[in-house]
Each structure stands twice: as structure tokens, then as C-alpha cells.
Coordinates of C-alpha atoms in Angstrom, one line a residue:
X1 CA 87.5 -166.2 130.3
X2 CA 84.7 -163.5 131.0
X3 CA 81.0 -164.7 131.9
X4 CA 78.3 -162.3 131.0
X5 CA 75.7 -162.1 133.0
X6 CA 72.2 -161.9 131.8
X7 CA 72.9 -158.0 132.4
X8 CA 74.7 -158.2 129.6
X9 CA 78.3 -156.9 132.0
X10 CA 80.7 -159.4 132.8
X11 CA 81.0 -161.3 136.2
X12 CA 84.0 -160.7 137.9
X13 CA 86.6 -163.5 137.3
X14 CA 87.0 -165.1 140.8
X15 CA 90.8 -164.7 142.4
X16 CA 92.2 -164.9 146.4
X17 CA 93.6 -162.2 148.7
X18 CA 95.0 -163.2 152.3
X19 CA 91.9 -162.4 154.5
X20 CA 93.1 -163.8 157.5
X21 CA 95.9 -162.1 159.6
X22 CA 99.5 -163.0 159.5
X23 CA 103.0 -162.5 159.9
X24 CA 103.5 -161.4 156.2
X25 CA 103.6 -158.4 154.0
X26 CA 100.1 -158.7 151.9
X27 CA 101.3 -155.8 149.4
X28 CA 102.5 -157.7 146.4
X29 CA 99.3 -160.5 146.7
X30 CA 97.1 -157.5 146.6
X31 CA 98.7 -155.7 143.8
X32 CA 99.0 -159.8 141.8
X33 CA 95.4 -160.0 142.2
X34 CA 94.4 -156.4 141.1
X35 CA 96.0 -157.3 137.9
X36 CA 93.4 -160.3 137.2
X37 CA 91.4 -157.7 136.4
X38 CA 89.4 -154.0 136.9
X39 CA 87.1 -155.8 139.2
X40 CA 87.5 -159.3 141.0
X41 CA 85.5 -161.8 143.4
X42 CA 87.3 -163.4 146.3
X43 CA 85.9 -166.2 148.4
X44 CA 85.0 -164.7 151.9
X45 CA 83.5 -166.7 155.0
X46 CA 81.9 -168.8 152.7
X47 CA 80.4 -165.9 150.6
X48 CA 82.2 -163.8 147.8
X49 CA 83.1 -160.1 148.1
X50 CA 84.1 -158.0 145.0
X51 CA 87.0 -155.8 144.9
X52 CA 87.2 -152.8 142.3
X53 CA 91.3 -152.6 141.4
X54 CA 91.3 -150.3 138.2
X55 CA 92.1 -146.7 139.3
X56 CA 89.6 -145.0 137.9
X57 CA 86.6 -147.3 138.7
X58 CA 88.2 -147.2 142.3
X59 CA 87.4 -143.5 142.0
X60 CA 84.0 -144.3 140.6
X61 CA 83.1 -146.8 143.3
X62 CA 84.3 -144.0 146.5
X63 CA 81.4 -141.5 144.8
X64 CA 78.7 -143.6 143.5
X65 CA 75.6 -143.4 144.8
X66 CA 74.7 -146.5 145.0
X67 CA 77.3 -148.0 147.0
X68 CA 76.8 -147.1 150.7
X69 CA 78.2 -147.6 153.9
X70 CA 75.4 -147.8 155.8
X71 CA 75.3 -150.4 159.0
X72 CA 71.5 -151.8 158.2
X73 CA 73.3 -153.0 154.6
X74 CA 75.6 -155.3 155.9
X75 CA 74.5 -158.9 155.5
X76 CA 74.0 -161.3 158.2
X77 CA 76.5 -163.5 157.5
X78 CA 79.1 -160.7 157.5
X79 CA 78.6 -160.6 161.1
X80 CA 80.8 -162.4 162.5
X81 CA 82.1 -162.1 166.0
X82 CA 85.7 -160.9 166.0
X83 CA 85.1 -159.0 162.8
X84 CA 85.4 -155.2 163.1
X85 CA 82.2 -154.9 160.5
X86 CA 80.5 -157.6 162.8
X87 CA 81.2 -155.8 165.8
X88 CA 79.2 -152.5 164.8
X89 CA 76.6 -152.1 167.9
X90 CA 72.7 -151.6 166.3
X91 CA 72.1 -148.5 164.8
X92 CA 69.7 -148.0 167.3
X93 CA 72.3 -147.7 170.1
X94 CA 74.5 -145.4 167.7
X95 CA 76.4 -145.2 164.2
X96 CA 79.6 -144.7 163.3
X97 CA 80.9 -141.9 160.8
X98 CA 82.7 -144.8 158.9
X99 CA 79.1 -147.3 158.9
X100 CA 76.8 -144.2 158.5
X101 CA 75.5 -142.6 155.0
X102 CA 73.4 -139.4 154.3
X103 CA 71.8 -136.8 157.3
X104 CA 73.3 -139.2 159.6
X105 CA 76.9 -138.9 158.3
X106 CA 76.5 -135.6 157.7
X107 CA 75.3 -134.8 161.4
X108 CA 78.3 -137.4 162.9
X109 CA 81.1 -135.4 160.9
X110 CA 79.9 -132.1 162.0
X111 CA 79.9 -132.5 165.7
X112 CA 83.2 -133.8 164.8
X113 CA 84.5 -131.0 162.8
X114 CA 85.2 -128.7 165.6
X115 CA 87.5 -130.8 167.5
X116 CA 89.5 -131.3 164.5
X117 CA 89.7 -127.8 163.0
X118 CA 93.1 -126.0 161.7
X119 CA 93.0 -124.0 165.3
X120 CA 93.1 -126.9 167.2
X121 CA 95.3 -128.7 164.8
X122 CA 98.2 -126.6 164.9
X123 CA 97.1 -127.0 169.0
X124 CA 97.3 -130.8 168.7
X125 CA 100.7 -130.1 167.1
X126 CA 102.2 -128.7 169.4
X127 CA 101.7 -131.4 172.0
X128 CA 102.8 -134.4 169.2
X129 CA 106.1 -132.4 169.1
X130 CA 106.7 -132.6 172.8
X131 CA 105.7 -136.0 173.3
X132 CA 108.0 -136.8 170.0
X133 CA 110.9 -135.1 172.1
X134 CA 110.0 -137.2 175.1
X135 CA 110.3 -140.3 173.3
X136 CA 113.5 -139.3 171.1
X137 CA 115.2 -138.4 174.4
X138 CA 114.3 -142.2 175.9
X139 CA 115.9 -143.2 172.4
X140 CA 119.1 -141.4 173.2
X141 CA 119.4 -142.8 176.4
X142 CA 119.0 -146.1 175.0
X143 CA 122.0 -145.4 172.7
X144 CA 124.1 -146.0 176.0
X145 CA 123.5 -149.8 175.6
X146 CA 125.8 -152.1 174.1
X147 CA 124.0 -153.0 171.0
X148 CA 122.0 -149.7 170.5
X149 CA 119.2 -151.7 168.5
X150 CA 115.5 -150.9 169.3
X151 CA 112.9 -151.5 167.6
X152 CA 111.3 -148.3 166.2
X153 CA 108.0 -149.5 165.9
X154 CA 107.4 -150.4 169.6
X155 CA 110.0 -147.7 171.0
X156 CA 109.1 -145.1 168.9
X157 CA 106.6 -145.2 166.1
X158 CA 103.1 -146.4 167.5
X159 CA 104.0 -144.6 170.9
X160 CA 103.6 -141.6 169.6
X161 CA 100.0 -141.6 168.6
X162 CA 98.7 -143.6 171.2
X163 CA 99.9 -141.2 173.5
X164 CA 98.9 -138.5 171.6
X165 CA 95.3 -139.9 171.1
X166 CA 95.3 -140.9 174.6
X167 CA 95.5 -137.5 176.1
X168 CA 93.2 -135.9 173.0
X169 CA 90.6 -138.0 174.3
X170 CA 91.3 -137.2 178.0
X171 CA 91.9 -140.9 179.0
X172 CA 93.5 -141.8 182.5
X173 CA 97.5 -142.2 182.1
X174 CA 96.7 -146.1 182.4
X175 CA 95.2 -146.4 179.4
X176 CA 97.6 -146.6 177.3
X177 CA 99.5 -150.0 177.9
X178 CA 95.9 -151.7 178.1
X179 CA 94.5 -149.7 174.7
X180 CA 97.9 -151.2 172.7
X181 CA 97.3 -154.7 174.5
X182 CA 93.8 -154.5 173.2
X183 CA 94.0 -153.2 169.5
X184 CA 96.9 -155.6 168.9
X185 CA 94.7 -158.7 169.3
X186 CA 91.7 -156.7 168.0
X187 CA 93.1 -156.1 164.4
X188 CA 96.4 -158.8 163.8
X189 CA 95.0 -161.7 165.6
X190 CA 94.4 -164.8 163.3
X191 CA 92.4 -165.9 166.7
X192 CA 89.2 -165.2 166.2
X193 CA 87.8 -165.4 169.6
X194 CA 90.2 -163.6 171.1
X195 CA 89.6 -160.9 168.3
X196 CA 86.0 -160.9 170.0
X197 CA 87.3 -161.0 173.4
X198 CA 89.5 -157.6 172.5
X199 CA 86.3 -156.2 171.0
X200 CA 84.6 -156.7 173.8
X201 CA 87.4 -156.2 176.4
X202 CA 88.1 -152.3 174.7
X203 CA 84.0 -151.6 174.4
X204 CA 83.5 -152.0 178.1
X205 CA 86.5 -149.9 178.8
X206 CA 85.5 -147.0 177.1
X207 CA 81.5 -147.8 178.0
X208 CA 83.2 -147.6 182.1
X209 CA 85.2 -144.4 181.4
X210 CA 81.9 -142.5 179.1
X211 CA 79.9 -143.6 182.7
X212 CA 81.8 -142.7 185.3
X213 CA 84.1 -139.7 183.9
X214 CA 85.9 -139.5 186.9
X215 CA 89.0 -140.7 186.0
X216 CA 88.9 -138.9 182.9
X217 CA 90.8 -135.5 182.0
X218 CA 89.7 -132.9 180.2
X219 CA 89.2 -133.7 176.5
X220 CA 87.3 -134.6 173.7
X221 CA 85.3 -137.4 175.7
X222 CA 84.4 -134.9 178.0
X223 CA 83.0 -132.4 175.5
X224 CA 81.2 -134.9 174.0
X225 CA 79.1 -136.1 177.4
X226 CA 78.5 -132.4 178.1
X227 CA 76.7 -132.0 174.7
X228 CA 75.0 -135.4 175.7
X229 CA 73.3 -133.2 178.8
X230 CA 69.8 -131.6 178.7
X231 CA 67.0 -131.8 176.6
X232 CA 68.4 -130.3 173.6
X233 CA 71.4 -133.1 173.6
X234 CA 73.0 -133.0 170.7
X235 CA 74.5 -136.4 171.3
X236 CA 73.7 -139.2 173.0
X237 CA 75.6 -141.9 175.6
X238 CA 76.1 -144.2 173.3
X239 CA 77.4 -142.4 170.3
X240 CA 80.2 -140.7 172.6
X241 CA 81.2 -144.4 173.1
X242 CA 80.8 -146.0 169.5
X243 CA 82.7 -142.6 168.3
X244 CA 85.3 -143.0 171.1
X245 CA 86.0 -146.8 169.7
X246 CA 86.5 -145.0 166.2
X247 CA 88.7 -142.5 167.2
X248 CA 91.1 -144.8 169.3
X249 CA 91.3 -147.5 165.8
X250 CA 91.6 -144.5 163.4
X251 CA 93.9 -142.3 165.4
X252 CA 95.9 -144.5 167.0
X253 CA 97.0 -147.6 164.3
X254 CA 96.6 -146.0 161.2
X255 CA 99.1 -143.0 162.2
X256 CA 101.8 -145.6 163.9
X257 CA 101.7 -147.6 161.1
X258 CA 102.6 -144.3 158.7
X259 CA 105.1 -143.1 160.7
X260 CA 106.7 -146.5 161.0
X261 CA 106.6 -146.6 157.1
X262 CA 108.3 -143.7 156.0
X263 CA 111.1 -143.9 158.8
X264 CA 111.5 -147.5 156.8
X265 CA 111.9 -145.8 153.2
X266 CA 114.1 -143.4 155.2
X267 CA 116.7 -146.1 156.9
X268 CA 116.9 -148.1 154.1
X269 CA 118.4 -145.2 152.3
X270 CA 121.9 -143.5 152.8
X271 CA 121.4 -140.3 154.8
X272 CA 122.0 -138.0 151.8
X273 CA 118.8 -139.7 150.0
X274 CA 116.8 -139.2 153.2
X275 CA 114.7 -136.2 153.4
X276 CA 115.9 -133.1 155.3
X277 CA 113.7 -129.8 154.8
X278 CA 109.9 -129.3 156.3
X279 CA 108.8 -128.9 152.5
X280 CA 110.7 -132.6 151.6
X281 CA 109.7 -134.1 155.0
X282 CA 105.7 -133.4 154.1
X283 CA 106.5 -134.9 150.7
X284 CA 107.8 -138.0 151.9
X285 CA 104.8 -138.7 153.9
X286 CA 102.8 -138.4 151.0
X287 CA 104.5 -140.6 149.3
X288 CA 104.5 -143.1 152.4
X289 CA 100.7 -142.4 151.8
X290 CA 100.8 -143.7 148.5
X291 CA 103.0 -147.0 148.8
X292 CA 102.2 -147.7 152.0
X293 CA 98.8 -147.1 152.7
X294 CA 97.6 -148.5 156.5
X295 CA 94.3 -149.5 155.0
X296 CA 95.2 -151.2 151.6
X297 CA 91.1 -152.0 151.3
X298 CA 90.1 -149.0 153.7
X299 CA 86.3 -150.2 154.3
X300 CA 83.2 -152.0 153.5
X301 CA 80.6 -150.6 150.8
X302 CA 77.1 -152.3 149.6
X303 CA 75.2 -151.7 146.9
X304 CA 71.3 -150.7 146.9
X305 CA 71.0 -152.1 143.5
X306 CA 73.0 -154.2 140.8
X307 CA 76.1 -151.7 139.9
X308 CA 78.0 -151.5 136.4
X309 CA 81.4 -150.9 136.9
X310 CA 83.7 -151.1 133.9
X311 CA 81.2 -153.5 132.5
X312 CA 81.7 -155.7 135.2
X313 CA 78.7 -156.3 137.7
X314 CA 78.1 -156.1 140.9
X315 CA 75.3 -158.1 142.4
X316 CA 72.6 -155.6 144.7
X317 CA 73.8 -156.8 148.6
X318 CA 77.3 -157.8 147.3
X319 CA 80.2 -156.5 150.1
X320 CA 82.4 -154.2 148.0
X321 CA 86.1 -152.8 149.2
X322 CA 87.9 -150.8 146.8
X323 CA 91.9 -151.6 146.4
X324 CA 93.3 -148.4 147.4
X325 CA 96.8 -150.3 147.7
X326 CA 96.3 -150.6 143.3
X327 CA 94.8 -147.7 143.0
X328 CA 97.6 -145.6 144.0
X329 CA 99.9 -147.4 141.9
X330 CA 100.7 -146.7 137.8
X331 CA 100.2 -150.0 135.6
X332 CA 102.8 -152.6 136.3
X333 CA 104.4 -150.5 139.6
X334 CA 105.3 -153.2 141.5
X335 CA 104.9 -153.4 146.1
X336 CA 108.5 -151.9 146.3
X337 CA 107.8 -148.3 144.4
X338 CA 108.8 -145.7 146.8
X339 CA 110.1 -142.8 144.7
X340 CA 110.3 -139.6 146.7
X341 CA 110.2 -137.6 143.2
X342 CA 106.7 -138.9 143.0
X343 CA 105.5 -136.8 146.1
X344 CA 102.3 -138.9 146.7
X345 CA 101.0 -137.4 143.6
X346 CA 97.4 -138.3 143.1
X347 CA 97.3 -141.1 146.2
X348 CA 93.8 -141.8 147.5
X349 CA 94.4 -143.3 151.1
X350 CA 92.3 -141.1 152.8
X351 CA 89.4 -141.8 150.0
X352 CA 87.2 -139.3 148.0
X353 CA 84.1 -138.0 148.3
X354 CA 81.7 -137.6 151.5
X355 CA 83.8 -140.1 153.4
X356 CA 87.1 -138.3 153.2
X357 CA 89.0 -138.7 156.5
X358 CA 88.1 -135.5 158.4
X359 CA 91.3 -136.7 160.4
X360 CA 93.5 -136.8 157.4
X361 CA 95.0 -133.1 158.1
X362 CA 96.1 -134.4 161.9
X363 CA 97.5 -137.7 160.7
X364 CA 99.8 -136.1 158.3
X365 CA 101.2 -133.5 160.9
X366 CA 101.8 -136.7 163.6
X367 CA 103.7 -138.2 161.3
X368 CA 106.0 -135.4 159.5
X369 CA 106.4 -134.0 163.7
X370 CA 107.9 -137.9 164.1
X371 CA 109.5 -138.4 160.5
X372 CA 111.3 -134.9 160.8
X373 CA 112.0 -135.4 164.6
X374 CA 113.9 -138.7 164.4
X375 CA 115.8 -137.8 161.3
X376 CA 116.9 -134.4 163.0
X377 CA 118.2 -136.6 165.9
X378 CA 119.7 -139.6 164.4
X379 CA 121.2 -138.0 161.5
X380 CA 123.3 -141.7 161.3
X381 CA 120.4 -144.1 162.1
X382 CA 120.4 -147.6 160.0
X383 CA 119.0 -150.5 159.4
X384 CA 119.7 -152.9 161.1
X385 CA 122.3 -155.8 159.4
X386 CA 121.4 -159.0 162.4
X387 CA 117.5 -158.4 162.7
X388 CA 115.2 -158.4 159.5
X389 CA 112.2 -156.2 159.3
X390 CA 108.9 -157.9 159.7
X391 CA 105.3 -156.8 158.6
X392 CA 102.0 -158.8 159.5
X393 CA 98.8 -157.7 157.6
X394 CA 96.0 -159.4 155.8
X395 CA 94.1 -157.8 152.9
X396 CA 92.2 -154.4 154.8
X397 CA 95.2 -153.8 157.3
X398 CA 99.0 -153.3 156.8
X399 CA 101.9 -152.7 159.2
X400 CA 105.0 -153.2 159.9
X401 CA 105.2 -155.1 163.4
X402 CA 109.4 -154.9 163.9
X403 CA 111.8 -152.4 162.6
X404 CA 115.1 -152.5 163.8
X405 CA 117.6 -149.9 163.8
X406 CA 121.0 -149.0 164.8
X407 CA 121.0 -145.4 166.0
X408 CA 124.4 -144.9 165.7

């Protein structure tokens, strides 16, 4: 039954989402409650957040003016220790592109344009493609064991973009093992101390490394402290570390998880179904994009003032996520829609608007280097028939956590 408000718009019928992490696939929970209706309220820490599900008010919500991003918005009892939006630093110490709105989004994404131009994409591609051969030659050796199972996701998949992000950044060779230690417990933990222990744990690593540089190499962390230098800085201390943190969680997870997704839709196939040429390759990581998105609810909006969407409102304070998992999806597509024909076609899992990811052109090269890489080498690779797939998610974060294949 619909309530209208004194507004005269409808409340937002009340429903559930799995908010805390887990060994389970969230997909087809998220798409069942999207279909309550265009907008919904779930129960969170005690409070209510609204999600907008309807495609086209999901567009509406990405662009509308009124619902910012903005770190000062976000109410106190979202604040939670362990919670990525609770562990924002003041915006006095710095903001991040993803909590920041207007001149001060603007001036982040600019100092971060540069690094992530075409030029020093096609760069950055060329070093994903040898680390990718590294890796697939580890693979082959494994192949020599009896079974010849590995697990894609920890051999292969999230190894690739760690180690790619790793050396971006200039990081010591160390850092790797403790950065996938860390951003495991971080994001999939249903612990939530330890969640704020891994917060804190990867915060004072990259605070040590922005203060004493020595151990670093040459990279993006470097560029950024030398524009920190002077009196005409264009940065400060602190924002090379909060923009460090964002890097690491954006460029690291998100791509693993996207790789290890479409290497899924590809081994659960036959080989001839599997994609084979550049052209079908970039294809079916678009369509990964759009089934599979790594951030299902990508991140937290607030409105400035009561909002109207599809004549359902949204309270002024209220924390808003859009469902980009429904949005992608055609009216009654169910979790398991993969359809290469599709191509991706009109997916929205690197958003709209202002906040577009200004990574997204990088992301999808990492993961069509790996896609085409592993397919080219294990032309035979399978499923495998004695060890089941497993995913563990909750409603804003999705990935698959074993994969197991025979390489064959």
C-alpha cells in the first residue's frame, strides 16, 4: 500500500537488502528488492536509507542537483567505525574525489586527469600486459601438478591489479601481500572491529610511505608530494594520502573483481561461445560491466532538500544509493543474464554525470589485457566439476572470492 506524505509524493514502501558482509552472492536479493518498487527504504544501523531502483530515476538521481556527495552531509550516525563512509578523515585534513562536490571535485579530478590520460594509458597498458604474461607463465607451470586446479581469483585475477596499482603508485615490492591482507578485512569482513583495525592498519601505511618516501619508487605518489612542495603547492600532505587510500580501493578491488567475472561467463561456456577477437573481447567486458557490476550500490548521496523522485520522496538528510545492479537490467532480467549479444549496451557501472569514474578507461584495458590473455593461453580451460564457485558480497560490494578451474 502507498503512504502519501503531506508532500503529497509517496513514502517509499519499506523492504531489506543484506548490508552486512557474507559468503553469499547478494545479486538476486538486490534485483527482488528493486522490484518492490521505483524507490525503496531499508532499515540501516538503526536508521533508514532509500534506494532509487527504476532505471531512469537511477539516471535522474546520478545528475540531480540536489543530491550530493559531499563529506560535511553525511549524518552522524552514519559514522561508524569500520564503515568506509565512517572512515572519511575531516574535510579539513582532505577530501576525496568520491566524498567531494563542486570547485572541490572539480580541482581533485583535475590534478588527477594527467596521470590518467590516453598517453599514459596506453603506457599503463603496456606494463598490465607484461605482468599478465608473468602471471600466465606461473599458471602454466602450475599445470605440471597433478590436479591442475587453481583458483583464478587468488592466482590470477586480483593479482593482476594489485600489482599493477602497486607499481603505478610507486609502492615498495612489499606492499603488495600486506595491501591484499588489508583490503580483504577492510571491505568483506562481517567483523566490524577488525574492519576498523584494517582501516586504520592501511591509513598509517600509506601516512608512513607519503612521510618518509624513501622506500618508494618513482610514481604517482611521488608526483603528487612534489606538487605538495613550495608555496604555490598545489596539493597538500594529506590529500596525497586520502587520494592514495582511494586509488588502492578503486584500482585494485574493483578491477580484480571484473576480471574475475568475465573469465567466470567465459569458463562456464564451451570454448566456441567464449570470445576470441580484440573487438569481442572489449565487448564481453562490457557486458561483465553490466551483469556484474563490482559496486552494485556504487556510493553514498544526500540530499540538500526534500527530493521528488518518481513521486516518491526523499526526506532532506536521508542517505541515498542508487541500484546500479537494477539499473542495468531490462524489466524482469533476472541475476543470471549474461548475453554477450547485449554488449553492455547502455550499462551505468561507472555512473553518469560529474562523478563518472575518470579511471573507467584503465579499468577496462586491465581487464580485456587479462580476459584476452588467459583465453589466448588456456584455449581448454574449465570449470571446475569437484570445487563450486563462491561469491561473498553484501549490498554496495560484489565479488567472487573462489573460482576454480581446470586449465587443461
Amino acid at each position: 500500500m502507498n503512504v502519501t506524505t503531506k508532500s503529497g509524493w509517496k513514502e517509499a514502501p519499506e523492504t531489506t537488502m543484506p548490508v552486512d558482509p557474507g559468503p553469499f552472492d547478494c545479486m538476486p536479493q538486490l534485483l527482488a528488492a528493486a522490484r518492490v518498487a521505483p524507490v525503496v527504504r531499508i532499515p540501516y544501523l538503526e536508521h533508514h536509507a532509500y534506494v532509487v531502483c527504476d532505471p531512469e530515476l537511477v539516471r535522474a538521481a546520478l545528475t540531480h542537483p540536489a543530491l550530493l556527495k559531499d563529506i560535511t552531509l553525511v549524518p552522524e550516525w552514519m559514522r561508524k567505525p569500520g564503515l568506509m563512509v565512517g572512515s572519511q578523515p575531516p574535510p579539513e585534513y582532505a577530501r576525496a574525489m568520491i566524498m567531494s562536490d563542486g570547485e572541490n571535485h572539480a580541482r581533485i579530478r583535475r590534478i588527477h586527469a594527467p596521470v590518467l590520460s590516453p598517453r599514459n594509458t596506453e603506457r599503463w597498458g603496456e606494463r598490465v600486459g607484461a605482468k599478465v604474461e608473468g602471471f600466465l607463465d606461473e599458471l602454466e607451470r602450475s599445470r605440471s601438478a597433478e590436479s591442475g586446479e587453481v583458483n583464478i581469483v587468488t592466482d590470477y585475477t586480483h593479482r593482476i591489479p594489485l600489482a599493477f596499482i602497486s607499481e603505478m603508485l610507486g609502492l615498495p615490492p612489499e606492499a603488495e601481500r600486506q595491501l591484499r591482507g588489508i583490503t580483504d578485512v577492510m571491505l568483506y569482513s562481517s567483523d566490524y572491529p577488525a574492519r576498523k583495525e584494517a582501516v586504520g592498519a592501511l591509513f598509517g601505511a600509506v601516512e608512513g610511505w607519503v612521510r618518509d618516501p624513501a622506500p618508494l619508487r618513482d610514481g604517482v605518489i611521488t608526483g603528487l608530494l612534489a606538487s605538495s612542495e613550495g608555496p604555490d603547492a598545489a596539493v597538500t600532505e594529506g590529500e596525497v594520502v586520502v587520494w592514495t587510500l582511494g586509488m588502492i580501493i578503486t584500482g585494485y578491488e574493483t578491477t580484480g573483481s571484473l576480471i574475475s567475472a568475465s573469465l567466470y561467463e567465459a569458463l562456464r561456456r564451451p570454448p566456441e561461445e567464449r570470445p576470441r577477437t580484440e573487438e569481442e573481447i572489449r565487448e564481453w567486458v562490457e557486458e561483465t560491466l553490466r551483469v556484474h557490476p563490482p559496486f552494485p550500490h556504487p556510493t553514498w548521496r544526500f540530499p540538500t532538500e526534500d527530493v521528488e523522485l518518481g513521486g516518491y520522496l526523499i526526506p532532506k538528510g536521508a542517505p541515498v544509493q542508487v541500484s546500479i545492479a537494477a539499473a542495468n537490467r531490462r524489466p524482469g532480467e533476472g541475476a543470471d543474464s549474461f548475453d554477450a549479444e547485449r554488449k553492455g549496451q547502455g550499462h551505468l557501472s561507472f555512473g553518469l554525470g560529474m562523478h563518472y569514474c575518470i579511471g573507467a578507461p584503465l579499468v577496462r584495458l586491465e581487464a580485456q589485457i587479462a580476459l584476452g590473455g588467459f583465453l589466448r593461453r588456456f584455449p581448454e580451460a574449465r570449470l571446475s566439476a569437484g570445487t563450486a564457485v563462491e561469491w561473498e558480497s553484501e549490498w554496495m560490494i560484489r565479488r567472487l572470492s573462489v573460482l576454480p578451474a581446470v586449465l587443461a
